[in-house]
Short mmCIF file of C-alpha atoms (C1' of nucleotides) in Angstrom, two decimals:
data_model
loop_
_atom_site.label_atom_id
_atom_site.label_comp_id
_atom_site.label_asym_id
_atom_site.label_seq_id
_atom_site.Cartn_x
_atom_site.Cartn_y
_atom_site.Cartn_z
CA UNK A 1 71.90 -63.84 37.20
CA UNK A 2 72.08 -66.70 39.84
CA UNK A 3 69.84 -69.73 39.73
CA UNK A 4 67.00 -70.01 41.57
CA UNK A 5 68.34 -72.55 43.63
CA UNK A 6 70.76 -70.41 45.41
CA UNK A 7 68.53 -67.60 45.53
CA UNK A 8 65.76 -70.01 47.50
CA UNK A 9 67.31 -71.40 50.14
CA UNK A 10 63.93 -73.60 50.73
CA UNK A 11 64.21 -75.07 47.39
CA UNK A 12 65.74 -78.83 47.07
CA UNK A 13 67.35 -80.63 44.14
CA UNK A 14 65.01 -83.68 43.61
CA UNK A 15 65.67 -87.17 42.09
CA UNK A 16 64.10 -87.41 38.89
CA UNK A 17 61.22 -89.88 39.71
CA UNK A 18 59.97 -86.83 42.59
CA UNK A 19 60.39 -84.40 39.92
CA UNK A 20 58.55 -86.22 37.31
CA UNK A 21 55.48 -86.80 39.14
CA UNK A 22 55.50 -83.20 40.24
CA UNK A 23 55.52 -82.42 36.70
CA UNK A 24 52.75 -85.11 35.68
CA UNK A 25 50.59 -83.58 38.65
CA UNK A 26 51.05 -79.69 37.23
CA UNK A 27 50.48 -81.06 34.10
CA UNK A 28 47.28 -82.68 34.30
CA UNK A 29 46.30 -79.64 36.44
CA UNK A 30 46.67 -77.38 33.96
CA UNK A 31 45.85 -79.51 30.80
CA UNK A 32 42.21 -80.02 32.94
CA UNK A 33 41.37 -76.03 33.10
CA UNK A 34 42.98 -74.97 29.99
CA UNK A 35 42.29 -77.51 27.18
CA UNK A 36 44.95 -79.31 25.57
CA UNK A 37 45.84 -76.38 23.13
CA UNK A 38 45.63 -73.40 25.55
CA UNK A 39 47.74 -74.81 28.19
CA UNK A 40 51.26 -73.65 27.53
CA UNK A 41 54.41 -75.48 28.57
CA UNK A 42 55.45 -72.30 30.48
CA UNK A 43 52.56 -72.70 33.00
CA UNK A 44 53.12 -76.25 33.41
CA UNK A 45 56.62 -75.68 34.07
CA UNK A 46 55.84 -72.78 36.45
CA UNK A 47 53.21 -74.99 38.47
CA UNK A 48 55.33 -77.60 39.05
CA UNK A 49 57.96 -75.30 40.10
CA UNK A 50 60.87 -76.42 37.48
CA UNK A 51 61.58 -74.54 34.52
CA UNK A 52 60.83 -75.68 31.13
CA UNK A 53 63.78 -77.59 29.50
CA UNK A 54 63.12 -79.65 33.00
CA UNK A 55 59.87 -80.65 31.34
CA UNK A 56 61.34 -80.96 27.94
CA UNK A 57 64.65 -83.00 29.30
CA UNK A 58 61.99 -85.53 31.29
CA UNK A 59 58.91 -86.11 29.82
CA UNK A 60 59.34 -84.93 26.10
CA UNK A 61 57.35 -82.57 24.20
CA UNK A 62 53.91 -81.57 24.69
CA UNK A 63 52.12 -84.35 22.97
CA UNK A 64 54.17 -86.78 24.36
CA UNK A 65 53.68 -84.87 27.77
CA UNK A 66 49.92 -85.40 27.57
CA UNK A 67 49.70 -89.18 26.64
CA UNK A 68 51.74 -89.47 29.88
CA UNK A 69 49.33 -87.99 32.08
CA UNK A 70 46.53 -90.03 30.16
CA UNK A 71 48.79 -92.85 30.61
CA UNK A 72 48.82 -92.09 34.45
CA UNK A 73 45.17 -91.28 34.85
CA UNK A 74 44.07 -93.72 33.10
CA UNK A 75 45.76 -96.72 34.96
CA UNK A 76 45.21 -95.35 38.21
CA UNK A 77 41.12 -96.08 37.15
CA UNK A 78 41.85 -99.11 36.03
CA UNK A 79 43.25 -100.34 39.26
CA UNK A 80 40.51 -98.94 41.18
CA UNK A 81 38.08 -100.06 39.40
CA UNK A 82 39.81 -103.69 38.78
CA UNK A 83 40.33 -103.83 43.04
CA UNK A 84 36.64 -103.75 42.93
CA UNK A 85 36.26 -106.66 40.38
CA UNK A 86 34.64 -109.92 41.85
CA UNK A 87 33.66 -112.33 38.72
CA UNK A 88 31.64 -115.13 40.61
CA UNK A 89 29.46 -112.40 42.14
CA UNK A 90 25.99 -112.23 40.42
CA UNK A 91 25.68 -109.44 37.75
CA UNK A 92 23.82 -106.86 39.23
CA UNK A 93 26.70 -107.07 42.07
CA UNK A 94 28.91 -106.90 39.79
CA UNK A 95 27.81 -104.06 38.12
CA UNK A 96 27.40 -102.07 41.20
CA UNK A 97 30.83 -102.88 42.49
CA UNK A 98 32.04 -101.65 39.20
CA UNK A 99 30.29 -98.63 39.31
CA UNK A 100 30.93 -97.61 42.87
CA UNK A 101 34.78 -98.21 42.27
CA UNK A 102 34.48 -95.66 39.54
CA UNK A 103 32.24 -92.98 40.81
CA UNK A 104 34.68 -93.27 43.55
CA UNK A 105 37.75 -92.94 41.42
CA UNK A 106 36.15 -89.60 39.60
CA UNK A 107 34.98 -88.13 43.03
CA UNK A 108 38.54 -88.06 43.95
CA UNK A 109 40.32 -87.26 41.09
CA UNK A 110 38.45 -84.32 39.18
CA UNK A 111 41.09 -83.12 37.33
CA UNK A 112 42.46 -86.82 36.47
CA UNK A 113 39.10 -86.88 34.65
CA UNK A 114 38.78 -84.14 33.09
CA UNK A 115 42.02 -84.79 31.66
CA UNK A 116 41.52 -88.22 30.60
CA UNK A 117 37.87 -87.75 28.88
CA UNK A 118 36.65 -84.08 28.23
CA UNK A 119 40.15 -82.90 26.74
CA UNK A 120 40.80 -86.21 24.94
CA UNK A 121 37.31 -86.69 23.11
CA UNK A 122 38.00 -83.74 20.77
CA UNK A 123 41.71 -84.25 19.68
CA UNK A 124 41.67 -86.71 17.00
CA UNK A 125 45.63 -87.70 18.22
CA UNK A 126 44.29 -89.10 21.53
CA UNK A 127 40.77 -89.77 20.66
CA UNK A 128 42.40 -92.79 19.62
CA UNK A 129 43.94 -93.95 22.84
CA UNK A 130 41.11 -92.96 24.35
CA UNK A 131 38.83 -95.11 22.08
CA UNK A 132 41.06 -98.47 22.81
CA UNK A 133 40.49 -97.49 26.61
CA UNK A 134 36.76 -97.25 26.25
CA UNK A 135 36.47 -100.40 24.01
CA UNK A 136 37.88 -102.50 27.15
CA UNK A 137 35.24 -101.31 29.20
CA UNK A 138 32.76 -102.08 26.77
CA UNK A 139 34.33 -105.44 26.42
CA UNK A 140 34.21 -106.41 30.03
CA UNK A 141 30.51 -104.83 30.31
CA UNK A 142 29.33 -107.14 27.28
CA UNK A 143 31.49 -109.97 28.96
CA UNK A 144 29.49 -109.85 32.17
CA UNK A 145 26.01 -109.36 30.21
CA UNK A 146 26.99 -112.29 28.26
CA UNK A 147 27.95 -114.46 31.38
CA UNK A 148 24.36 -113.59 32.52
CA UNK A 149 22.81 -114.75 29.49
CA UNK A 150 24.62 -118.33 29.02
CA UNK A 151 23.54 -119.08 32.65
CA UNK A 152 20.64 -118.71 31.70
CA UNK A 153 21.42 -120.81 28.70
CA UNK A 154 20.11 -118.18 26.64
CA UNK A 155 21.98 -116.15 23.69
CA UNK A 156 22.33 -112.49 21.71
CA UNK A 157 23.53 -111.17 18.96
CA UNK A 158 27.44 -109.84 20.00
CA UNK A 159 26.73 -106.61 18.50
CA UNK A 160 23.13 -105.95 20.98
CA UNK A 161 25.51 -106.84 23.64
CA UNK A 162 28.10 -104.18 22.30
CA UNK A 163 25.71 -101.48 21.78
CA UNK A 164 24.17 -102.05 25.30
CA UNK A 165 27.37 -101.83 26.85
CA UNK A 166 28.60 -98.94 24.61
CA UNK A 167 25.23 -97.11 25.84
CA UNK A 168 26.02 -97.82 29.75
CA UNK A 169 30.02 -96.61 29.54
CA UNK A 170 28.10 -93.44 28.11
CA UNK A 171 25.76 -92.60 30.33
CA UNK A 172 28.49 -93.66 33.43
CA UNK A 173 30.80 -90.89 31.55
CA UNK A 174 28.33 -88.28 31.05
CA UNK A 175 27.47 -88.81 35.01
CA UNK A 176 31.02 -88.39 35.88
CA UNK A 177 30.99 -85.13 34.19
CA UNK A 178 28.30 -83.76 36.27
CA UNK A 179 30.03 -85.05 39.32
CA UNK A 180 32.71 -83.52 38.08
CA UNK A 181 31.29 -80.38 37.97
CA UNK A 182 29.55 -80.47 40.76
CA UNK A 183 31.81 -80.68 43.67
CA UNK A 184 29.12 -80.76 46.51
CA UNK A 185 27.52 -84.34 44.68
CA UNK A 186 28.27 -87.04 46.19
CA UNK A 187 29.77 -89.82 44.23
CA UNK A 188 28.23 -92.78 46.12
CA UNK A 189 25.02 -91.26 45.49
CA UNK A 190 25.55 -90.53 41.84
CA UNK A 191 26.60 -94.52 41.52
CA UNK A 192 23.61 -95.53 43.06
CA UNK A 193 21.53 -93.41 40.75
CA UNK A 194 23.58 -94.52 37.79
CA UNK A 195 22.84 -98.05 39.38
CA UNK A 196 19.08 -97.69 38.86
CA UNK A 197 18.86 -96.32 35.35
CA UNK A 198 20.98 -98.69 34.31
CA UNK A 199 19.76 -101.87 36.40
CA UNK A 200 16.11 -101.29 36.33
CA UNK A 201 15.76 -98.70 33.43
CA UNK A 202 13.28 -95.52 33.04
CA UNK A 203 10.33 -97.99 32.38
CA UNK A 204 9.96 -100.15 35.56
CA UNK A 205 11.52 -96.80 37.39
CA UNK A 206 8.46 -94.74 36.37
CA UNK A 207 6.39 -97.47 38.25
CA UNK A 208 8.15 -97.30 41.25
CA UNK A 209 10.67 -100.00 41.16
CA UNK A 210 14.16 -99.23 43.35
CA UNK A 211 17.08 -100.89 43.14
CA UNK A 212 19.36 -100.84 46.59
CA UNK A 213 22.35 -101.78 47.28
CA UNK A 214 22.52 -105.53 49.81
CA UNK A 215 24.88 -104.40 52.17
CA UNK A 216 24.99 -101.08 54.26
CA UNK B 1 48.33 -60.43 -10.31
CA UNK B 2 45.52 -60.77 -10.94
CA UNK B 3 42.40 -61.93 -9.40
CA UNK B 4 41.45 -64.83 -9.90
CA UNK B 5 38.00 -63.39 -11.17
CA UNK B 6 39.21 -62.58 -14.44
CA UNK B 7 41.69 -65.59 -14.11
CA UNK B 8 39.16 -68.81 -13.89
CA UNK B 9 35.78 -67.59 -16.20
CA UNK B 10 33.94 -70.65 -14.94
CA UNK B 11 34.29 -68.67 -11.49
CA UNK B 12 30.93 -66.84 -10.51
CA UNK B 13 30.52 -63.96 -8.03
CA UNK B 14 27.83 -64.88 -5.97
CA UNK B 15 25.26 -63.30 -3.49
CA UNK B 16 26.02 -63.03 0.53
CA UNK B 17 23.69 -65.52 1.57
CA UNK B 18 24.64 -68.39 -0.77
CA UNK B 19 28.45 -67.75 -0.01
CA UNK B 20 27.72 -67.78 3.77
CA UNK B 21 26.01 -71.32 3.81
CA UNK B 22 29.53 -72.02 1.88
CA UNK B 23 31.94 -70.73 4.31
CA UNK B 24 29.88 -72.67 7.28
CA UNK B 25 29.30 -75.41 5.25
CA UNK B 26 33.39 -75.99 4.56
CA UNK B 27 33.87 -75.00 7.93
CA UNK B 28 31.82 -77.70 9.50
CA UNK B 29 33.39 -80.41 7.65
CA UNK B 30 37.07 -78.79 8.40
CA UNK B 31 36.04 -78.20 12.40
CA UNK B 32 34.71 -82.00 12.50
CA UNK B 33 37.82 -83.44 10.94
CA UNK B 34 40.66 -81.36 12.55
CA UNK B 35 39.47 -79.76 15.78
CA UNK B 36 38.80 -76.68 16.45
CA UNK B 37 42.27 -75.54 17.24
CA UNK B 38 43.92 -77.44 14.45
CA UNK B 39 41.54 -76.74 12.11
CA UNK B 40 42.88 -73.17 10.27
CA UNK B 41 41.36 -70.18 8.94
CA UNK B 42 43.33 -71.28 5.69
CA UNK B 43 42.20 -74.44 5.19
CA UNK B 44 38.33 -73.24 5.70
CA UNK B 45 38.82 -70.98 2.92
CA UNK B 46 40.55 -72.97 0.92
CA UNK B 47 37.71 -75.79 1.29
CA UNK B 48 35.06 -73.14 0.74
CA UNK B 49 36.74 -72.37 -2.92
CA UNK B 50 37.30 -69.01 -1.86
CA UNK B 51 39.62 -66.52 0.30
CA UNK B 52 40.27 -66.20 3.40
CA UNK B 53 39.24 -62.21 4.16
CA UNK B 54 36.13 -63.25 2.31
CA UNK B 55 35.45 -65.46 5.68
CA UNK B 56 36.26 -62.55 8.13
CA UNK B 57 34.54 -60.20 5.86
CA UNK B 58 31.34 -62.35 5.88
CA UNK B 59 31.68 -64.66 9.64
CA UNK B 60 34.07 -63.06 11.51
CA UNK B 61 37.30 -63.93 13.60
CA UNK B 62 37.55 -67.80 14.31
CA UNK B 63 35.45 -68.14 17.45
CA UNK B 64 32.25 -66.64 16.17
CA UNK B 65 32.62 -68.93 12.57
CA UNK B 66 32.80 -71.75 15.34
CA UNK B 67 29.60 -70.18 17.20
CA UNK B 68 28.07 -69.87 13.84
CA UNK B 69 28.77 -73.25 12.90
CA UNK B 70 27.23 -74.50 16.23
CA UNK B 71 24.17 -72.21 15.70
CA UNK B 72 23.08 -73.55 12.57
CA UNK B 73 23.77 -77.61 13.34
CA UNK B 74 22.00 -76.89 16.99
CA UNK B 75 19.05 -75.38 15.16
CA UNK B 76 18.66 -77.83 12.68
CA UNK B 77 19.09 -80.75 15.21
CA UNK B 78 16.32 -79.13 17.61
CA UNK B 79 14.12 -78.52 14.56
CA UNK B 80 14.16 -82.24 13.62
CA UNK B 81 13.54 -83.51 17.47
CA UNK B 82 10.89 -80.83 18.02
CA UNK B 83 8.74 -82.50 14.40
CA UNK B 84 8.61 -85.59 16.35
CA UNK B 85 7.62 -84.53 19.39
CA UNK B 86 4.01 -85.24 20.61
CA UNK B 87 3.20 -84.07 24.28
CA UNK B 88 0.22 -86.12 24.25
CA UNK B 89 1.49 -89.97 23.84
CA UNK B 90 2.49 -91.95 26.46
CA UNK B 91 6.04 -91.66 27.97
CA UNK B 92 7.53 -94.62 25.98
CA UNK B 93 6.16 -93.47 22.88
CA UNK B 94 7.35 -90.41 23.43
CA UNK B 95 10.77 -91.38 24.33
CA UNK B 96 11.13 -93.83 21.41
CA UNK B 97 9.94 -90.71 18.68
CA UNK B 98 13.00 -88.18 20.02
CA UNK B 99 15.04 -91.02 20.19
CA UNK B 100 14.16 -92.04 16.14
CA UNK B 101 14.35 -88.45 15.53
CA UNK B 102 17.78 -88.28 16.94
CA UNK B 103 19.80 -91.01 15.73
CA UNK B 104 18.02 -90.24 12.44
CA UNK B 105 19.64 -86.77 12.53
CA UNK B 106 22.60 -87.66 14.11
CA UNK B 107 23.09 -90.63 10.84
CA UNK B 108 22.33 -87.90 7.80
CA UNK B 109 24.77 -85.24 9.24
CA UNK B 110 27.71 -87.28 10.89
CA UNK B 111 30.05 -83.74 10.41
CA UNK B 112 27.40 -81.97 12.16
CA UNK B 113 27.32 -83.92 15.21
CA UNK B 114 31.12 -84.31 15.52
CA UNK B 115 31.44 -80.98 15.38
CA UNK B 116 28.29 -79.99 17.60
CA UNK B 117 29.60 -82.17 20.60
CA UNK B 118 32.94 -83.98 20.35
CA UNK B 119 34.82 -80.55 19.82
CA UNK B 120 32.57 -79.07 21.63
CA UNK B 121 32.88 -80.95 24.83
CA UNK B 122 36.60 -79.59 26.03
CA UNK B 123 36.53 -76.35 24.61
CA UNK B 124 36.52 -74.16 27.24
CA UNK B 125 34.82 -71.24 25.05
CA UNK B 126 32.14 -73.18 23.88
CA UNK B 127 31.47 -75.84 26.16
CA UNK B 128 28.78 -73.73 28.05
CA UNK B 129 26.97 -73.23 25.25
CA UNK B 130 26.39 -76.99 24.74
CA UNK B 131 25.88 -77.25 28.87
CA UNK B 132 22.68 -74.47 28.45
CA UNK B 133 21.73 -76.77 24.93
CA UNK B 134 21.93 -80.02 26.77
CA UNK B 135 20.20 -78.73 30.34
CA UNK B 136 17.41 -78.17 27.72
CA UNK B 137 17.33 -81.59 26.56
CA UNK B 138 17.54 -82.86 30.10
CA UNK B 139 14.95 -81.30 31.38
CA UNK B 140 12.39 -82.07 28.61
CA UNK B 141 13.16 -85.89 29.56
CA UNK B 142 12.72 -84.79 32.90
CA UNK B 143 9.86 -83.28 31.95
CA UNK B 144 8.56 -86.23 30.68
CA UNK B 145 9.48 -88.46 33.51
CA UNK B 146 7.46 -86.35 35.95
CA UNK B 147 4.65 -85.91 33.67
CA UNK B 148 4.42 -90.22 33.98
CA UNK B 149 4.86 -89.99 37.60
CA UNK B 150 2.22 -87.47 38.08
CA UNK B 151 -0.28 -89.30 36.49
CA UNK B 152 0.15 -91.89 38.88
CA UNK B 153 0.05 -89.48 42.03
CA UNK B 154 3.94 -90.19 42.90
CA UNK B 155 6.14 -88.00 43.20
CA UNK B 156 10.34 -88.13 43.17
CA UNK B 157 12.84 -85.66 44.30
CA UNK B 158 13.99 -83.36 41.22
CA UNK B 159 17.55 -84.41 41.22
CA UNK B 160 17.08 -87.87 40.84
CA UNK B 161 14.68 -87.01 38.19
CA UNK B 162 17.61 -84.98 36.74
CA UNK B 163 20.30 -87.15 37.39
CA UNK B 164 18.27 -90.12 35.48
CA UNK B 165 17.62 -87.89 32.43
CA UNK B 166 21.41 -86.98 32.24
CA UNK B 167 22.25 -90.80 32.53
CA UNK B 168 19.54 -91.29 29.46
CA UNK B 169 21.04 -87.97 27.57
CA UNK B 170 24.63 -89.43 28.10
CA UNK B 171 24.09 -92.23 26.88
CA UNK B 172 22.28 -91.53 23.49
CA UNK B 173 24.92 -88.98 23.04
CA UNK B 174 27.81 -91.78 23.32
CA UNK B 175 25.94 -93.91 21.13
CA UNK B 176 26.09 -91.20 18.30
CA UNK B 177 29.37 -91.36 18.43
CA UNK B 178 29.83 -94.72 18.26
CA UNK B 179 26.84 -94.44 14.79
CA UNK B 180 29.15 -91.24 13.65
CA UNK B 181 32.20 -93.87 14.24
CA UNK B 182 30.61 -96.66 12.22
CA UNK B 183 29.05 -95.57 8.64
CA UNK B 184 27.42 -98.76 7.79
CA UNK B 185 25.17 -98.29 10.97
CA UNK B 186 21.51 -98.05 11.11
CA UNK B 187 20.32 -94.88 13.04
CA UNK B 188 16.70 -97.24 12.95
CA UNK B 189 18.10 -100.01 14.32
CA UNK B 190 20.85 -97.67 16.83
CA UNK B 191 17.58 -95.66 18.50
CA UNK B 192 16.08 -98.87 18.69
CA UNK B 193 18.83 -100.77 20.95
CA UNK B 194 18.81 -97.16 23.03
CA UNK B 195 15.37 -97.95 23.83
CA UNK B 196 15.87 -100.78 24.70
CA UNK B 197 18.53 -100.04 27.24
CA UNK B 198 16.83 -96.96 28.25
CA UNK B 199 13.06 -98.31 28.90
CA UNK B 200 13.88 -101.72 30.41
CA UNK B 201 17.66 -101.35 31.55
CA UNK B 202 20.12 -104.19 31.96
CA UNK B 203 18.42 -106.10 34.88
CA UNK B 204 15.44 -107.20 32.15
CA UNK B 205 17.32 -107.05 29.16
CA UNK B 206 19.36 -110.19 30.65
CA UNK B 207 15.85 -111.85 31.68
CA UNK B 208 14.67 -111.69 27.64
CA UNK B 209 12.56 -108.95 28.01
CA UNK B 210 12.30 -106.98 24.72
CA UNK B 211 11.02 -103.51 23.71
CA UNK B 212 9.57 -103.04 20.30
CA UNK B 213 8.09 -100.21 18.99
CA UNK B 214 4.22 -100.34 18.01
CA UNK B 215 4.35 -99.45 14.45
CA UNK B 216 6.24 -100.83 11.66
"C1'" DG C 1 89.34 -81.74 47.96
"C1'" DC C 2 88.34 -82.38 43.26
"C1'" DG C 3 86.23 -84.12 38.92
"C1'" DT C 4 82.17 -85.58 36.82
"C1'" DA C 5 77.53 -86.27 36.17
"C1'" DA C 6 73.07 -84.91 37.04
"C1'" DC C 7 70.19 -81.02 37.93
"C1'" DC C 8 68.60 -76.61 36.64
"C1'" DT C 9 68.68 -72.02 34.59
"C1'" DT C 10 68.17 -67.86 31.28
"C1'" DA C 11 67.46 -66.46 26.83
"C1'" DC C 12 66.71 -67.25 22.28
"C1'" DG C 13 65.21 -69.08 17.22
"C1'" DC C 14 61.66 -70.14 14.54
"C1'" DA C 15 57.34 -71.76 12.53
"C1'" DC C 16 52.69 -71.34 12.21
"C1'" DG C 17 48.44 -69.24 11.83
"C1'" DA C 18 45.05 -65.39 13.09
"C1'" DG C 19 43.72 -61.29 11.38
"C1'" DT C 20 44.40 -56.90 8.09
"C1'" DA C 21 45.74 -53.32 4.59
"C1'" DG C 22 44.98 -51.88 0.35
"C1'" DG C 23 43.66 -52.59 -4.21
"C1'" DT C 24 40.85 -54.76 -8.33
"C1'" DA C 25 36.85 -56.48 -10.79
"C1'" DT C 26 31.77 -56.60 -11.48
"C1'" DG C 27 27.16 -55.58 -11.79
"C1'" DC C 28 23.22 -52.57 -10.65
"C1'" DT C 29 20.97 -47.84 -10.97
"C1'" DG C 30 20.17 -43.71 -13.05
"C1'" DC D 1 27.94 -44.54 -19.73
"C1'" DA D 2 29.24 -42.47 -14.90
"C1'" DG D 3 28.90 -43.69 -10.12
"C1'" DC D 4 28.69 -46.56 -6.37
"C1'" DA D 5 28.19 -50.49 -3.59
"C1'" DT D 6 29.56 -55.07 -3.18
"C1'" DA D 7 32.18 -59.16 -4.10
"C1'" DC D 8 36.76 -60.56 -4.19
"C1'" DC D 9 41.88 -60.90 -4.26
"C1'" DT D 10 47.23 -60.93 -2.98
"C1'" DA D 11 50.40 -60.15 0.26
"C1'" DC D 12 51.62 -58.75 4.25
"C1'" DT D 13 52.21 -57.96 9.99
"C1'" DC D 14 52.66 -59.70 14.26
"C1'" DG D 15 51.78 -62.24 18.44
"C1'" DT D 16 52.16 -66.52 20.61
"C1'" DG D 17 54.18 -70.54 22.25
"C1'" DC D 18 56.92 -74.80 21.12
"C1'" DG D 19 61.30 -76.52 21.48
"C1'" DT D 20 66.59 -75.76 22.20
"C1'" DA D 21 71.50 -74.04 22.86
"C1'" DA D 22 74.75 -72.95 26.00
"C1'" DG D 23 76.11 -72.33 30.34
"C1'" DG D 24 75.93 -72.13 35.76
"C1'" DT D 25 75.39 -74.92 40.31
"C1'" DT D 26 75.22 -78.79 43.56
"C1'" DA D 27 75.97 -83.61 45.11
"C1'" DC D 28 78.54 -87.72 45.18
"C1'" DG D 29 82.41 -91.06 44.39
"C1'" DC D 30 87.26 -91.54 45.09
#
DNA sequence: GCGTAACCTTACGCACGAGTAGGTATGCTG
DNA sequence: CAGCATACCTACTCGTGCGTAAGGTTACGC
C-alpha cells in the first residue's frame, strides 16, 4: 500500500524539531484526558498526525515520552512565573506577582496542567519529579517569608516556615484545579481570591478585611 | 494438586465478612503503594494470603474492589471528622476541631489517605467520586464561613465563599501528604501550623501573630 | 541525475494482567 | 451419615497495548 504521504498531497515532511513539538503537544493532550495509563501510544501518534515508530524513533518510549512533556510543562511555568519575580518588592507584592503569573500560566494552559499535577500525583515514577518541582516552590515561598521576618529582625523555626509554605503551594494547586475545570473562571480573579486567603487568612476575612491589589 | 487446604493445616477457612475486611484491607495497602493501574489483581491476593477468584468471588472486577476500598476509608474518615464536629462553637473552634480530627486521621491511616486521594486524584473513573466527597467538605467550611458572617449581618457572594473554602480544603489536603510523606510527623503539631496559616494567613503570621488553641 | 540519509509507513511479536472454568475440600443440618 | 451450601483452589483464555523489524518514499549534496 502507498504511504500516506503520497496519498495526501497536503501533507509535508517536517524537520524533526516541528515534528517533535507536534508530538509533545498530542501528547500532553491526550495524557491530560486519558490518564497516564489509558492513553495509548496509538492515539498519541494519531493526534499528532505521525505514526507510531515516529514517536518511538523521537522521543522514546512512553515513560520517557511523559517526563518530556512534564519536562516541557513544567519549565514553561517556571519562566512565567520567574518573568514575574521582583525580589526587592515588599512581600505581599511579591506574593501577588507570583500568584498572578501562575493563575495566568494555568488559565492558559489547561491541559499543560493537568498533565503536570493531576496525572503525576498518583504515579509513584513521576511523583518524584514532581515532588523536587514542588519543593522549589516551597523553597522560594519560605525564602520570601523568611526575608520578611529578618527585616523585621525577627526569627522562626525553618520547619514553621516549610509547613506554611507547603500549605500555600497546596491550596494555589487545588485552586488551579478548579480553574481548571472551570473554563468560564477567570484566572485573575481566582489569584486575587487565592491572594486573600492566603494574605489575610479566614480569620481577619470573616471580619471584613480585603486585600486589593495597588495598581489597576 | 491439591489445595492448599489440606496442604498448610495451620490454614483456616474463614467466614465472608472476616475475609472481606482481608481482601480490602491488602488491597488498600497494595493500591497506596503501586497505583491503581500498577497495582494487580495478583498481587492483592497474594497480600491477602489467599486466591485470586476468591477476590472476584467476594469484591468483584478491579474497579469496584477500588470503589470498595474508597467506600470504607471515605466512611471511616467522615466518621472521625463528624465526632468532632460541634455546630455550636465559634468558627475558629470549630475549624481547629475538624482540622485535629483530620490530620489525626490522616497520621493513624497513612495507606488510607494515599489511596483515598493521591490515586484518586487522576483517575478518570474515580476522580468524581472524590469531586462529590470533597464539594461536601467544601461546603461545610463554607457553611461555616457564612454562619460567622451572618452573625455579624454581612453578607459575601457564594463563590468567594466557595472559592476560600477550596483554598482552605486544598491546602489541608497537601499538607497530608506532606504528614503521609514524613512518618516522624506530628498530626498535633501538623493541624496546628494549618491553623495557623488558615485563621491568620501569611500577612500576620510575618507580623508575630500566633494562633493557639484554648485547651491543652 | 543519482546516491544517501532522513523521514515515514505497515504489520507484527510478545508480555502482562484481568477475569473465568471447572473441580475439590469442609462444615452445617437433618 | 447423606446432602447441600459455601469456602477455596489450580490452571487456563484472551484482549490490549507497548515496542520493533523491515521496507518504501522524498529531499538534498555533488
Amino acid at each position: 500500500m502507498l504511504a500516506r504521504v503520497s496519498t495526501n498531497p497536503a501533507f509535508k515532511r517536517l524537520p524533526r524539531a516541528v515534528r517533535e513539538q507536534q508530538m509533545l503537544d498530542a501528547a500532553v493532550k491526550v495524557f491530560s484526558r486519558r490518564g497516564y495509563h489509558a492513553a495509548s501510544m496509538d492515539e498519541i501518534a494519531e493526534d499528532a498526525g505521525i505514526s507510531k515508530p515516529m514517536v518511538y524513533a523521537y522521543l522514546g518510549p512512553k515513560e520517557d515520552l511523559f517526563v518530556a512533556c512534564l519536562h516541557r510543562e513544567c519549565t514553561r511555568m517556571i519562566e512565567a512565573i520567574a518573568g514575574a519575580a521582583a525580589p526587592d518588592l515588599p512581600p505581599d507584592e511579591r506574593l501577588w506577582r507570583g500568584l498572578r503569573a501562575f493563575f495566568g500560566f494555568v488559565g492558559a494552559h489547561r491541559d499543560g496542567w493537568s498533565v503536570l499535577y493531576r496525572q503525576t500525583r498518583g504515579e509513584p515514577p513521576f511523583a518524584g519529579q514532581l515532588a523536587t518541582m514542588r519543593a522549589r516552590m516551597v523553597e522560594v515561598i519560605a525564602g520570601m517569608l523568611d526575608d520578611a521576618l529578618r527585616a523585621q529582625g525577627r526569627e522562626v523555626r525553618e520547619t514553621d516556615l516549610e509547613v506554611i509554605a507547603y500549605a500555600l503551594v497546596g491550596a494555589s494547586e487545588s485552586l488551579a484545579d478548579w480553574l481548571a475545570d472551570n473554563p468560564t473562571a477567570d484566572p485573575e480573579k481566582t489569584a486575587t481570591r487565592m491572594m486573600n486567603v492566603a494574605w489575610l487568612g479566614a480569620g481577619q476575612l470573616i471580619e471584613g478585611a480585603v486585600w486589593r491589589p495597588a495598581d489597576g
